CSV table of C-alpha atoms in Angstrom, one decimal:
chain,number,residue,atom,x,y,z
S,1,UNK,CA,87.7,94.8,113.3
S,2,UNK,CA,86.9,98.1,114.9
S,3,UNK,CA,84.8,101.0,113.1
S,4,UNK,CA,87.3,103.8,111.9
S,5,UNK,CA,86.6,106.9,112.9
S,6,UNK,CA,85.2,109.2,109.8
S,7,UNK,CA,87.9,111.3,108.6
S,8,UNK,CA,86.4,114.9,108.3
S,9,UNK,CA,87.3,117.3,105.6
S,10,UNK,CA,89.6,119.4,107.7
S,11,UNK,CA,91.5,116.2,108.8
S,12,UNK,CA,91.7,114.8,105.2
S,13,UNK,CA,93.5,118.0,104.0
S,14,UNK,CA,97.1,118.3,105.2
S,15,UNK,CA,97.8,121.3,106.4
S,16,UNK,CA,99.9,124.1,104.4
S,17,UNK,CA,102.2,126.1,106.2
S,18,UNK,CA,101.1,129.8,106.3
S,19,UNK,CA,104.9,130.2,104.1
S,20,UNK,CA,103.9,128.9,100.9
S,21,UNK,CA,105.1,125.9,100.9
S,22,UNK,CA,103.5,122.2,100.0
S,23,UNK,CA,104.7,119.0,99.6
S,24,UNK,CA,104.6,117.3,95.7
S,25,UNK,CA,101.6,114.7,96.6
S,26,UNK,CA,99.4,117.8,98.6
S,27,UNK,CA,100.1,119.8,95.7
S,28,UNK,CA,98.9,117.5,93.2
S,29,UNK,CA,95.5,116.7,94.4
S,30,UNK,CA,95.1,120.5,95.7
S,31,UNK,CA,96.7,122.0,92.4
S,32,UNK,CA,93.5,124.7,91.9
S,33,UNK,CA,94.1,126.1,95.8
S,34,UNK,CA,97.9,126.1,94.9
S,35,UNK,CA,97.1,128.5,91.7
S,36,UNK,CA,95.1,130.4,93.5
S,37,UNK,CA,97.7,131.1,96.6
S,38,UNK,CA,100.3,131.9,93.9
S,39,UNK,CA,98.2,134.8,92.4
S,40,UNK,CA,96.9,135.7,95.6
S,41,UNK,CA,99.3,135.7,97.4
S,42,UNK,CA,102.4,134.7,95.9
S,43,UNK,CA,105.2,132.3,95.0
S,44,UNK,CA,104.2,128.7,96.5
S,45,UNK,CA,106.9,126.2,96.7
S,46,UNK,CA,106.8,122.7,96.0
S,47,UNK,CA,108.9,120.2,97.9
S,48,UNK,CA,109.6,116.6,96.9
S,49,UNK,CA,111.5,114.0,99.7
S,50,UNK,CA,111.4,117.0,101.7
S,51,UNK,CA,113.4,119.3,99.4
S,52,UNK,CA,112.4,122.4,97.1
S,53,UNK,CA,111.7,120.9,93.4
S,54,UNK,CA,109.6,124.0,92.4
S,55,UNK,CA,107.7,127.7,92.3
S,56,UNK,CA,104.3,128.2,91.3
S,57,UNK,CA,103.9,131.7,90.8
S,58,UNK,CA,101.4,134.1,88.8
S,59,UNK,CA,102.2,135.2,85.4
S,60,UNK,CA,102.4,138.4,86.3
S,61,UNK,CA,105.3,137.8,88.9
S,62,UNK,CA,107.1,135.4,86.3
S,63,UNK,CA,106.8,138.5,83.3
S,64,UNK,CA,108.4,140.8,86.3
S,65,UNK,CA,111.0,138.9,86.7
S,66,UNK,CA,111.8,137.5,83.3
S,67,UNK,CA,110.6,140.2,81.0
S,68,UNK,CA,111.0,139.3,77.7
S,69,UNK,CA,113.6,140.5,75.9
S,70,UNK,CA,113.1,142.0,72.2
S,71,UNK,CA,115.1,140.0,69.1
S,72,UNK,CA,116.7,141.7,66.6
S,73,UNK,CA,115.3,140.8,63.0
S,74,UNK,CA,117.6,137.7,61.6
S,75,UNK,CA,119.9,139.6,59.4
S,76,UNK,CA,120.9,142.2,62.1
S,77,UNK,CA,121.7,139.2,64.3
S,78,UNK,CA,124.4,137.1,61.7
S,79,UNK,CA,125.8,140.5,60.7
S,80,UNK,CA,126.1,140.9,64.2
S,81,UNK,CA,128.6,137.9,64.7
S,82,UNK,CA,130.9,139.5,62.4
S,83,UNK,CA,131.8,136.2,60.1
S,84,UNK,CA,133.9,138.4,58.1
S,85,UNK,CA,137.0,136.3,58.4
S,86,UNK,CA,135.0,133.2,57.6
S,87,UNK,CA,135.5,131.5,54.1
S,88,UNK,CA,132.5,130.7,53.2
S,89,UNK,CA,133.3,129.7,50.0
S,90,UNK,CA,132.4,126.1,48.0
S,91,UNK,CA,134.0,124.3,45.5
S,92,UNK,CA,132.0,123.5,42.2
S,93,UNK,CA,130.7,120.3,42.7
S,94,UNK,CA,129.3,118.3,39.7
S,95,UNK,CA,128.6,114.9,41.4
S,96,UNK,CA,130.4,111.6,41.0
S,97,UNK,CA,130.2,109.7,38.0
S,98,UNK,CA,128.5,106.7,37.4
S,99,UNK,CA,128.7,104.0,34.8
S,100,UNK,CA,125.2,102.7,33.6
């Protein structure tokens, strides 16, 4: 058998296209530089079988886009569904009896 030729560092790492995006497997075993392009410089897209699966993005972007929304306290949200009309009533229930 031949010698093969020493892969170098640069050849070893598949490229990244200046866009964002990176296939699933260069993603995985490259996850810190894919963090750090999200925060940097933002979103990073994540393909699998050659088709978008996912965004990495910074917190920051993700709170922008998705703030979070304030919830009422509980009894100001069921008296909000105005159950007025519902009977909520029960029957008195003693059990079943049972012979010993």
């Amino acid at each position: 058998m031949g010698k093969r030729p020493e892969l170098t560092k640069a050849k070893r790492a598949a490229p990244r296209a200046a866009t964002g995006r990176w296939k699933l497997e260069d993603a995985k075993a490259r996850f810190s530089e894919v963090v750090r392009h999200a925060r940097e410089e933002g979103p990073q897209r994540v393909s699998v079988r050659g088709h978008d699966a996912v965004v990495v993005m910074s917190v920051e972007e993700f709170e922008r886009l998705a703030p979070e929304k304030p919830r009422p306290p509980f009894v100001q949200f069921m008296e909000s569904l105005h159950l007025g009309g519902l009977d909520l009533e029960r029957e008195l229930d003693h059990g079943r009896d049972v012979e010993l």
